[in-house]
Tab-separated table of N, CA and C in Angstrom:
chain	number	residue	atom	x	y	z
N	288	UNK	N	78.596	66.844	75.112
N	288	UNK	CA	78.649	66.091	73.866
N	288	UNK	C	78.319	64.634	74.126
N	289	UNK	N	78.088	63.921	73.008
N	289	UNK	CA	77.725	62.626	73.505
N	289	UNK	C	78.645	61.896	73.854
N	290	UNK	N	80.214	61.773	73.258
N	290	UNK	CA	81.005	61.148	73.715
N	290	UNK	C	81.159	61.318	75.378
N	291	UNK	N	80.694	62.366	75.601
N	291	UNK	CA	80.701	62.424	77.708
N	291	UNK	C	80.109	61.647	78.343
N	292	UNK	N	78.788	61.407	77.172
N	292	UNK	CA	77.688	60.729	78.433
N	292	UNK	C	78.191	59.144	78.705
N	293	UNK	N	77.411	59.180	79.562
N	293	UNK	CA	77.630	58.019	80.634
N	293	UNK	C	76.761	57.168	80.137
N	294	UNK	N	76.799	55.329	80.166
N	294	UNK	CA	75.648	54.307	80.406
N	294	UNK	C	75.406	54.162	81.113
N	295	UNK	N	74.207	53.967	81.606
N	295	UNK	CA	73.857	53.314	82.617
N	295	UNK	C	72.954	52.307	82.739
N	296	UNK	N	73.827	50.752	83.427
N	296	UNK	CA	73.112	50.066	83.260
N	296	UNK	C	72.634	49.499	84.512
N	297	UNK	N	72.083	48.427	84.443
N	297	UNK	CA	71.310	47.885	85.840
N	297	UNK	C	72.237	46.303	85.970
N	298	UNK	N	72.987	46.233	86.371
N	298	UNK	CA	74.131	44.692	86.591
N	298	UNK	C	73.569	44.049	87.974
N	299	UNK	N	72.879	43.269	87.765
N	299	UNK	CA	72.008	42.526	88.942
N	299	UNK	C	71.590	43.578	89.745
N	300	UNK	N	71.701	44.140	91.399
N	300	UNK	CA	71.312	45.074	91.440
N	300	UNK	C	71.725	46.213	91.955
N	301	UNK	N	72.634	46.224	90.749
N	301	UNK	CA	73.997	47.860	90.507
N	301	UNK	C	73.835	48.269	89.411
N	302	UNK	N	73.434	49.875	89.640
N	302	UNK	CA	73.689	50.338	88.865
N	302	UNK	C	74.854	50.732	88.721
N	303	UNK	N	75.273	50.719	86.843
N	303	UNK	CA	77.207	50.591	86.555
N	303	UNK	C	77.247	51.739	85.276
N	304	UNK	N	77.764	52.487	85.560
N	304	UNK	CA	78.574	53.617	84.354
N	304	UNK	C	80.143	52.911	84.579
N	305	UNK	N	80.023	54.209	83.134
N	305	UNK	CA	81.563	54.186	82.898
N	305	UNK	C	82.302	54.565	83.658
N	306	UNK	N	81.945	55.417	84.637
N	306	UNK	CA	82.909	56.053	85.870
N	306	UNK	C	82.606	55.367	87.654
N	307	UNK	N	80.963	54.729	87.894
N	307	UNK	CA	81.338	54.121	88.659
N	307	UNK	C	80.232	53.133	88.711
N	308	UNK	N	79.829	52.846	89.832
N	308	UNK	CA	78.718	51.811	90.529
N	308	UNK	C	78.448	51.837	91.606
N	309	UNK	N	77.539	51.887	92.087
N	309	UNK	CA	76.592	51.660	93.210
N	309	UNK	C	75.532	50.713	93.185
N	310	UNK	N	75.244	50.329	94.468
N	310	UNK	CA	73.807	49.445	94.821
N	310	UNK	C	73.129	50.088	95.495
N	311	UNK	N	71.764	50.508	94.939
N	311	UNK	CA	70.455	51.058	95.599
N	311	UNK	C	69.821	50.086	96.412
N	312	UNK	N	69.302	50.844	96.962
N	312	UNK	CA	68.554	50.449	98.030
N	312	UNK	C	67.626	49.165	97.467
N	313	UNK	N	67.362	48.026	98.093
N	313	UNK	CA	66.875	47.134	97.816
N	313	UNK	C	65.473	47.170	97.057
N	314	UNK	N	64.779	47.067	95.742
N	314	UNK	CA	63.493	47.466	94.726
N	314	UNK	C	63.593	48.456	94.477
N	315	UNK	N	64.632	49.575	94.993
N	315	UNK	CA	64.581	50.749	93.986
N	315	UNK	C	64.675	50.379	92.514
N	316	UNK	N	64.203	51.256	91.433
N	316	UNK	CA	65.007	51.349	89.784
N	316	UNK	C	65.291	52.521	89.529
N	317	UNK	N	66.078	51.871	88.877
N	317	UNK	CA	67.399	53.209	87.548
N	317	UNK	C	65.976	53.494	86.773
N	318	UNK	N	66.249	55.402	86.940
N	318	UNK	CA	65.181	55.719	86.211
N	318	UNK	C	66.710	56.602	85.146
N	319	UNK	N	66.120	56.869	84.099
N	319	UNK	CA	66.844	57.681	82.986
N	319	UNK	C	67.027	59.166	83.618
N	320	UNK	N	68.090	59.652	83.724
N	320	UNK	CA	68.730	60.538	84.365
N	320	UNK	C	68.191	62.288	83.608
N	321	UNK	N	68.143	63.498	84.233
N	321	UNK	CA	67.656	64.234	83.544
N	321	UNK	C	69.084	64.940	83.321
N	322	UNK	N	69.513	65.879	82.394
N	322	UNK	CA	70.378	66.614	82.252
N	322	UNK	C	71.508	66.853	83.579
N	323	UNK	N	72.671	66.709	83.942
N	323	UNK	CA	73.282	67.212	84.907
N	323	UNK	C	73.087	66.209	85.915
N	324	UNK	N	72.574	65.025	85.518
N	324	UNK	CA	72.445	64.085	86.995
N	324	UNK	C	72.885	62.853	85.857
N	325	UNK	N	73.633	62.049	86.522
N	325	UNK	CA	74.831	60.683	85.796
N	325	UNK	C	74.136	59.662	86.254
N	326	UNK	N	72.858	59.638	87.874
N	326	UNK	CA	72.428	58.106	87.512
N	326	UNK	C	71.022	58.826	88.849
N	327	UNK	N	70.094	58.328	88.414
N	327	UNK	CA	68.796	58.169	90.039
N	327	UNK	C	68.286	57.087	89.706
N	328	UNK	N	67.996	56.525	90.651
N	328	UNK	CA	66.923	55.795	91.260
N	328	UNK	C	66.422	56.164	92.003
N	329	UNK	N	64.639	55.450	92.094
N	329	UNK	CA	63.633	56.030	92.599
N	329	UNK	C	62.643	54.510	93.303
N	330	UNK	N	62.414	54.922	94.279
N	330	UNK	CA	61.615	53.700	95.148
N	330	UNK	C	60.054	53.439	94.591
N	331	UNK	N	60.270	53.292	93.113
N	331	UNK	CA	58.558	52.995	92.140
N	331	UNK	C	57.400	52.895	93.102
N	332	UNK	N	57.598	51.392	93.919
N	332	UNK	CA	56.320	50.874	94.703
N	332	UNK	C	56.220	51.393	96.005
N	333	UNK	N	57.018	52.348	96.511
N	333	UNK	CA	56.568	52.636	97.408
N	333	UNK	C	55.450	53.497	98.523
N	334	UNK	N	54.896	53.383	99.170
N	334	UNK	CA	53.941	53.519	99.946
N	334	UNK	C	54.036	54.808	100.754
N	335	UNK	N	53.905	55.594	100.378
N	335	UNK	CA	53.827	57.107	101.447
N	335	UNK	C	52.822	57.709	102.634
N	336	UNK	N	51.741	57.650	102.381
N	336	UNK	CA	50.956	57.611	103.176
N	336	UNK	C	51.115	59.211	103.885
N	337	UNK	N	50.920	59.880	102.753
N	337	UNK	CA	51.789	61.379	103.157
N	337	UNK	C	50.642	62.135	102.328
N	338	UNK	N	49.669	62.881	102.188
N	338	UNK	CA	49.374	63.561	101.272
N	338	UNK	C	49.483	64.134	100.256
N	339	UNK	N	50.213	65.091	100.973
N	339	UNK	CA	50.788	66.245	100.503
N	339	UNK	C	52.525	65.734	99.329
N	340	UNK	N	52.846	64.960	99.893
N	340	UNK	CA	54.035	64.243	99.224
N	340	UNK	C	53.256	63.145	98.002
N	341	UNK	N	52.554	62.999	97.706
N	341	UNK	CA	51.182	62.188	97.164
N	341	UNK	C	51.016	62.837	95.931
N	342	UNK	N	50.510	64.361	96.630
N	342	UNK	CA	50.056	65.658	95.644
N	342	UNK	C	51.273	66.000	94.852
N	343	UNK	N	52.017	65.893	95.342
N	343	UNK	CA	53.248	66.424	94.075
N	343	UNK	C	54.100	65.486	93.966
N	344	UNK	N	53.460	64.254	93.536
N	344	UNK	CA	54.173	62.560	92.708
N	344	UNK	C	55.334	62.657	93.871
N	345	UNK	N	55.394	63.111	94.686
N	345	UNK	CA	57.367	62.820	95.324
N	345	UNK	C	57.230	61.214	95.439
N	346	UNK	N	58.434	60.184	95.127
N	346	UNK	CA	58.945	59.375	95.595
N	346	UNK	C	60.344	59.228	96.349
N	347	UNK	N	61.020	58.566	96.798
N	347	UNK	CA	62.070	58.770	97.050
N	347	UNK	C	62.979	58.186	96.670
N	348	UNK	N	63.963	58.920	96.184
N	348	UNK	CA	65.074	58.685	95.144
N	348	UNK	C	66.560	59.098	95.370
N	349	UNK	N	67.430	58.379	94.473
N	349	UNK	CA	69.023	58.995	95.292
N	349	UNK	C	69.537	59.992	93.556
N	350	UNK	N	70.022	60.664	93.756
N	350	UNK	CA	70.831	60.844	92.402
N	350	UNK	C	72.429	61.399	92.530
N	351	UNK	N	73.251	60.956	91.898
N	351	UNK	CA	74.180	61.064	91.574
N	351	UNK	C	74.800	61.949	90.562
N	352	UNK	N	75.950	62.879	91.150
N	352	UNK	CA	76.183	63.952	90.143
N	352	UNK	C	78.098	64.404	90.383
N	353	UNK	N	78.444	65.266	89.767
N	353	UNK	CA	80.065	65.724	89.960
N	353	UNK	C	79.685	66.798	89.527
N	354	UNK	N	80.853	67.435	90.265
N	354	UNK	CA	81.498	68.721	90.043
N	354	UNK	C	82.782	68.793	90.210
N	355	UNK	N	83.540	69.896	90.393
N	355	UNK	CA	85.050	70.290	90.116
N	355	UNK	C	85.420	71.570	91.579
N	356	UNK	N	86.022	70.825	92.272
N	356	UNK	CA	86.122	72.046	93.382
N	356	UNK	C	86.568	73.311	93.073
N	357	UNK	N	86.999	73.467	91.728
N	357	UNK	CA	87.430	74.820	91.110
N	357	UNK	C	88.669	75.909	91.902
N	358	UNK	N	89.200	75.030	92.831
N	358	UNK	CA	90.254	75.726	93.643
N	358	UNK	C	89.835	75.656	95.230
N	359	UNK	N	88.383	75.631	95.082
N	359	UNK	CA	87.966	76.036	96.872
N	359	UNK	C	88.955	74.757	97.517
N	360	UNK	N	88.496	75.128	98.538
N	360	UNK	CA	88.757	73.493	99.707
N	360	UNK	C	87.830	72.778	99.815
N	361	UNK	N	87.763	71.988	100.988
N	361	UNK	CA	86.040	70.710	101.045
N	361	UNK	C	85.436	72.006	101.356
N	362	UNK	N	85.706	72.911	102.901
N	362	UNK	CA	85.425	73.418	103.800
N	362	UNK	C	84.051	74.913	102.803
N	363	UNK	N	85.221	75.478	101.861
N	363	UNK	CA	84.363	76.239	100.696
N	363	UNK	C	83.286	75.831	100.119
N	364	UNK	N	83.849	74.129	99.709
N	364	UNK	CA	82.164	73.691	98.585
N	364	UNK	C	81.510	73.004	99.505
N	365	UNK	N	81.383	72.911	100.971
N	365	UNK	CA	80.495	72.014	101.782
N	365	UNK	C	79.529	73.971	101.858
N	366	UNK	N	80.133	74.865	102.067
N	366	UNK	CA	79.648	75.832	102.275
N	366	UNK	C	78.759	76.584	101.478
N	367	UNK	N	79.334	75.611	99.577
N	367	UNK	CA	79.145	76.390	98.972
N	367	UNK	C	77.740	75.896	98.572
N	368	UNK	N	77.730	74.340	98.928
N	368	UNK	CA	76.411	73.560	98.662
N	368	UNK	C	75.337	73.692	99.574
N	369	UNK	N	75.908	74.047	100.663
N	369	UNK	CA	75.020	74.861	101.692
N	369	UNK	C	73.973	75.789	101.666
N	370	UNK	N	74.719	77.049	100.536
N	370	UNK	CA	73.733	78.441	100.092
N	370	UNK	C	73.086	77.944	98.892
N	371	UNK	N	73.230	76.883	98.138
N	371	UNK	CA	72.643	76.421	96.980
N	371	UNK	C	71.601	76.106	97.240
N	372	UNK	N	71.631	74.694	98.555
N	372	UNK	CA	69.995	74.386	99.090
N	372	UNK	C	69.601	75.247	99.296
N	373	UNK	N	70.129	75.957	100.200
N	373	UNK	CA	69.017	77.614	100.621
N	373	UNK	C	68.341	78.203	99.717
N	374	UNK	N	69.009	78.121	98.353
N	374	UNK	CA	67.935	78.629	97.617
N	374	UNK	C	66.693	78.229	97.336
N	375	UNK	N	67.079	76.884	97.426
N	375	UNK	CA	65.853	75.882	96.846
N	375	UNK	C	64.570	76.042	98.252
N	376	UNK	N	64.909	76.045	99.339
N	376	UNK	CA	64.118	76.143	100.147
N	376	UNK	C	64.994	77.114	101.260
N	377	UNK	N	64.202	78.579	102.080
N	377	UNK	CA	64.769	78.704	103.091
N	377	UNK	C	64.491	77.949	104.403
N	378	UNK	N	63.864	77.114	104.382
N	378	UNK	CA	63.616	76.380	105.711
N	378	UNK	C	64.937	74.973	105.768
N	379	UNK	N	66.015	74.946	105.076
N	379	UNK	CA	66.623	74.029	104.659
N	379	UNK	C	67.586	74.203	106.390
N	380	UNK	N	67.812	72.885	107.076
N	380	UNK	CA	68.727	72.746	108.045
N	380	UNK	C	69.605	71.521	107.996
N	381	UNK	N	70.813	72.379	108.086
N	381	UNK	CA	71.933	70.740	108.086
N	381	UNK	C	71.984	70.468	109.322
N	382	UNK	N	71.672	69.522	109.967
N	382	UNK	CA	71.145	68.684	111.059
N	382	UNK	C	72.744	68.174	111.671
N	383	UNK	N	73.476	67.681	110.925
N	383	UNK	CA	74.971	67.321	111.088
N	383	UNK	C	75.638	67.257	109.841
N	384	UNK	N	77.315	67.386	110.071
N	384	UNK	CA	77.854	67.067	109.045
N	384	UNK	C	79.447	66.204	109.474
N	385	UNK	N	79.700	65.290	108.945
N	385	UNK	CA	80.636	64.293	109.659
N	385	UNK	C	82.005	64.182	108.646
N	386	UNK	N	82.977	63.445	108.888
N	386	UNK	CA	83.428	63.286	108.033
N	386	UNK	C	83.723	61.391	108.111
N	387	UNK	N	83.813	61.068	106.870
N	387	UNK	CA	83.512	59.404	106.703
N	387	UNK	C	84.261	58.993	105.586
N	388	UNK	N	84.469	57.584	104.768
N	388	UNK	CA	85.623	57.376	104.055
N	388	UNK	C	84.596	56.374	102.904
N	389	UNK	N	84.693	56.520	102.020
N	389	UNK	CA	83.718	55.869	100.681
N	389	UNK	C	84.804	55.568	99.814
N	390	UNK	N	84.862	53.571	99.459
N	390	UNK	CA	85.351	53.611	98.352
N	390	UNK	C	86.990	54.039	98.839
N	391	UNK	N	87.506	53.887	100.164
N	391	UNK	CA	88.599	54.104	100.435
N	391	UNK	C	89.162	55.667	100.246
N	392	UNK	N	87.780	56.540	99.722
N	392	UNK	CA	88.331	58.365	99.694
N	392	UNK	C	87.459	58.814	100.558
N	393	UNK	N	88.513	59.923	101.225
N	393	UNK	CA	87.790	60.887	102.328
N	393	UNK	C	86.284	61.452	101.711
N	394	UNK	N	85.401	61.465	102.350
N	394	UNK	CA	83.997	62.033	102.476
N	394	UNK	C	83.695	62.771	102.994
N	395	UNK	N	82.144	63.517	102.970
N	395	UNK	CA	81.526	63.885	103.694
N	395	UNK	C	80.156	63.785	103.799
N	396	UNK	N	79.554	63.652	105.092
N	396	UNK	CA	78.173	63.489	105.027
N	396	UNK	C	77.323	64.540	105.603
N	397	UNK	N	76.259	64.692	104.946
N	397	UNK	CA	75.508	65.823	105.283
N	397	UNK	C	74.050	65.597	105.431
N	398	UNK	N	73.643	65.514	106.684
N	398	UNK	CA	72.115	64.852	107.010
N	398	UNK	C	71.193	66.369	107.751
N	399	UNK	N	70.289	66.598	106.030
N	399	UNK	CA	69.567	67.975	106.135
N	399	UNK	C	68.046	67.258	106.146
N	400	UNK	N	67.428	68.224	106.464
N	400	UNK	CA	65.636	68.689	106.653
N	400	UNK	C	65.701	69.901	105.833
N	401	UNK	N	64.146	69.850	105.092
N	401	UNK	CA	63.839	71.098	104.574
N	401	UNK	C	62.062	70.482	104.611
N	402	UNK	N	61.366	72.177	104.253
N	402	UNK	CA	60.186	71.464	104.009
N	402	UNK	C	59.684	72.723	102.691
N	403	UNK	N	59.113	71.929	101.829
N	403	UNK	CA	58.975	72.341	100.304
N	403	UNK	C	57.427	72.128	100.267
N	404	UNK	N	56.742	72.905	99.641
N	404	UNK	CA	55.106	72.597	99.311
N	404	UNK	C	54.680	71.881	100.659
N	405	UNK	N	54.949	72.364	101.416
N	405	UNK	CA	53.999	72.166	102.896
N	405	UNK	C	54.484	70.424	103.310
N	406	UNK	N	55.432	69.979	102.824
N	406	UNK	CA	56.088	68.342	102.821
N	406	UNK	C	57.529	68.666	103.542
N	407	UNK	N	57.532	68.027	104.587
N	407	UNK	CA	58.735	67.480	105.152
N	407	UNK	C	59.547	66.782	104.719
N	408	UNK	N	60.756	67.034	104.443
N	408	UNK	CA	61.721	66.230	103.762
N	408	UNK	C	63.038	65.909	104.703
N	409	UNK	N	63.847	64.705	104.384
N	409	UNK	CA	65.170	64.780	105.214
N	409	UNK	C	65.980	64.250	103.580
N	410	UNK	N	66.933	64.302	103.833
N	410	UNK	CA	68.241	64.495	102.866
N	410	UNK	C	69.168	63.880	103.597
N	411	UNK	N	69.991	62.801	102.866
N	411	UNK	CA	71.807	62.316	103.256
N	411	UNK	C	72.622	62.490	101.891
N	412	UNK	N	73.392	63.266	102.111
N	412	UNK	CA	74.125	63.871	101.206
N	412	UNK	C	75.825	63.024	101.553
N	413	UNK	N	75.965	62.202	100.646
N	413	UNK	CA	77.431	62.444	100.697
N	413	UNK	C	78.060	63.161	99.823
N	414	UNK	N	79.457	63.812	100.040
N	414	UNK	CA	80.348	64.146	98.682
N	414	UNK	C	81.470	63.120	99.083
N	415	UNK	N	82.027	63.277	97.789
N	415	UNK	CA	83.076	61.685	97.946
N	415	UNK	C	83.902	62.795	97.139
N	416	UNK	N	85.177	63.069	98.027
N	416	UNK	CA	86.470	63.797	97.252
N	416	UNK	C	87.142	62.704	96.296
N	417	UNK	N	87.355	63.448	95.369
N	417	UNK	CA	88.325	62.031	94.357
N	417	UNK	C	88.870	63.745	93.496
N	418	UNK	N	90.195	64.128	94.217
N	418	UNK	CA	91.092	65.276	93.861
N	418	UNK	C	90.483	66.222	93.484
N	419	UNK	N	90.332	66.713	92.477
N	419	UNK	CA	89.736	68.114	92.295
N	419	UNK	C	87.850	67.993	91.966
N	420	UNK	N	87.860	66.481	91.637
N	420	UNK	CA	86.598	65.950	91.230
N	420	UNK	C	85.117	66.028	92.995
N	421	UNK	N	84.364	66.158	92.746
N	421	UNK	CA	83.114	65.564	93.877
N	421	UNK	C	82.514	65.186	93.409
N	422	UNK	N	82.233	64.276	93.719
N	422	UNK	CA	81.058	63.134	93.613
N	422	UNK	C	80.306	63.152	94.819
N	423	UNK	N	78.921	63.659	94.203
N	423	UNK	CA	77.939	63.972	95.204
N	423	UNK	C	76.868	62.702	95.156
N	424	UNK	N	76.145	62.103	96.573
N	424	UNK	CA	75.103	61.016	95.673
N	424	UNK	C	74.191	61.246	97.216
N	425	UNK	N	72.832	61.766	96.524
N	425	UNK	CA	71.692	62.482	97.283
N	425	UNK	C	70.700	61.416	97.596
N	426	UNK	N	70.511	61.464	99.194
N	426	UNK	CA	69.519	60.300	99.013
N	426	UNK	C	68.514	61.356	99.839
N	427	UNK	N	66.762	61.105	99.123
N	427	UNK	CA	66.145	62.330	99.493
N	427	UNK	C	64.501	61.525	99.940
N	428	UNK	N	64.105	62.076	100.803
N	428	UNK	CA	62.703	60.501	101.325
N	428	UNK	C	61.981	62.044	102.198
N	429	UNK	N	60.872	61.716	102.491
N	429	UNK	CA	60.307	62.537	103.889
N	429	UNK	C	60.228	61.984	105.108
N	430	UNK	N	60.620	63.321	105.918
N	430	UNK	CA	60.673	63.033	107.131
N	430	UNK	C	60.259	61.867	107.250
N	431	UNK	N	58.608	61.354	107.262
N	431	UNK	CA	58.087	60.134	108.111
N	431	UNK	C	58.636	58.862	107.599
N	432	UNK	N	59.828	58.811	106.463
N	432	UNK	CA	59.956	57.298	106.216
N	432	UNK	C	61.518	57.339	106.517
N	433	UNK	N	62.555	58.602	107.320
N	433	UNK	CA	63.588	58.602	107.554
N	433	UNK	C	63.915	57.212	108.213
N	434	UNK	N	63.329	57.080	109.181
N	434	UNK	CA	63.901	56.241	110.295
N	434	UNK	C	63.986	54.960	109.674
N	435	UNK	N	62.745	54.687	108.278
N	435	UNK	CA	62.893	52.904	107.947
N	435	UNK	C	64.339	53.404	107.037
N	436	UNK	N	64.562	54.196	106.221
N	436	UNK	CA	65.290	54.536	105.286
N	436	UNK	C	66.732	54.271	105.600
N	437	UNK	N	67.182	54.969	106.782
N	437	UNK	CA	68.227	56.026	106.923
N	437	UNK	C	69.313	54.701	106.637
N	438	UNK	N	69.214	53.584	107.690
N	438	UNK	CA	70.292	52.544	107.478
N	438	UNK	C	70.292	51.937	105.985
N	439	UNK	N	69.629	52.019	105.031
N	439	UNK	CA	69.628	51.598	103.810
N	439	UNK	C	70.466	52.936	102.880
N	440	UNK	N	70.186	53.950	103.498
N	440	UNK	CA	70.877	55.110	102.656
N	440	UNK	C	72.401	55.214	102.977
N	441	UNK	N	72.572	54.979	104.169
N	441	UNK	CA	73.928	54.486	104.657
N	441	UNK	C	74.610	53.051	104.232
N	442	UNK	N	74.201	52.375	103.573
N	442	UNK	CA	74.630	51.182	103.444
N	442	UNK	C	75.171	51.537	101.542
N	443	UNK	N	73.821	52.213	101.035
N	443	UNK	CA	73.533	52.000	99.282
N	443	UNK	C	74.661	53.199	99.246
N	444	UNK	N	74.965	54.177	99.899
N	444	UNK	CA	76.088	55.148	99.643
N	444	UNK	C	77.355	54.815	100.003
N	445	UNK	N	77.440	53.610	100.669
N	445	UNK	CA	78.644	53.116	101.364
N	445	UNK	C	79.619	52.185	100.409
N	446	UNK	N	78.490	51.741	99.074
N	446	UNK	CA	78.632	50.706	97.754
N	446	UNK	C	79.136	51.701	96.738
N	447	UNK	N	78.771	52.896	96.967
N	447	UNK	CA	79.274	53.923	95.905
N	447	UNK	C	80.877	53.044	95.845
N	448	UNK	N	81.645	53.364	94.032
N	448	UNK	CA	82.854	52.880	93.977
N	448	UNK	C	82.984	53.321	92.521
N	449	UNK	N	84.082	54.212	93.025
N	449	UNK	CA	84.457	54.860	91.333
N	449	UNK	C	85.580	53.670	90.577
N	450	UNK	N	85.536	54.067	89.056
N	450	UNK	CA	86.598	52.666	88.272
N	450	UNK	C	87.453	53.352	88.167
């Protein structure tokens, strides 16, 4: 309903809902969110130099979303988000998974590879426990721009902060 939805605005350079805020990565923008996702940004000007990632518009973007652990534990929905990617791609590998503290609540991080339409991708996934709630916020780039990325995806997920 509409009373659910969220604003989202751009506050110097945070994006701010009603439920939280984050800072993207430095020239990313807040693009308008599609159904089931509460906030993305997407790196507009950036430079790929990738073909194939070229051929199918990819930029790289973070998005932000919740769910409801529905009773499982972390241990269930880290598992359960696990067979979900798989669907999306079977070449999907979680590379590591850690545990880390966002916003003063236990986390988790999840740093995957997959490769989709012949494109290499890497993924940093946090979920941010807040009680029965997850707050998931996806930061998604290809392989070849991981390495400039990765400390900026760690930093812009580290700003995550629920109100």
């Amino acid at each position: 309903s509409a009373s659910q939805e969220s604003q989202t605005v751009l506050s110097g350079n945070n994006i701010v809902t009603d439920n939280f805020q984050i800072t993207p990565p430095p020239g990313w923008e807040s693009r308008p969110p599609q159904e089931g996702i509460l906030a993305i940004a997407v790196n507009t000007n950036e430079v790929l130099n990738n073909s194939g990632a070229e051929n199918i518009g990819f930029r790289s973007y973070f998005a932000i979303t919740k769910d409801n652990l529905q009773g499982q534990t972390k241990e269930e929905y880290i598992n359960f988000i696990s067979n979900e990617l798989k669907k999306i791609s079977s070449s999907v590998s979680i590379e590591k998974i850690w545990a880390t503290k966002i916003d003063g609540k236990d986390a988790s991080a999840l740093e995957i590879s997959l490769t989709q339409q012949s494109v290499d991708f890497k993924a940093l996934i946090f979920l941010i426990w807040d009680e029965e709630d997850i707050w998931t916020v996806s930061f998604n780039t290809i392989t070849d721009k991981w390495s400039e990325y990765e400390d900026k995806f760690f930093l812009s997920g580290s700003s995550f902060q629920l109100k």
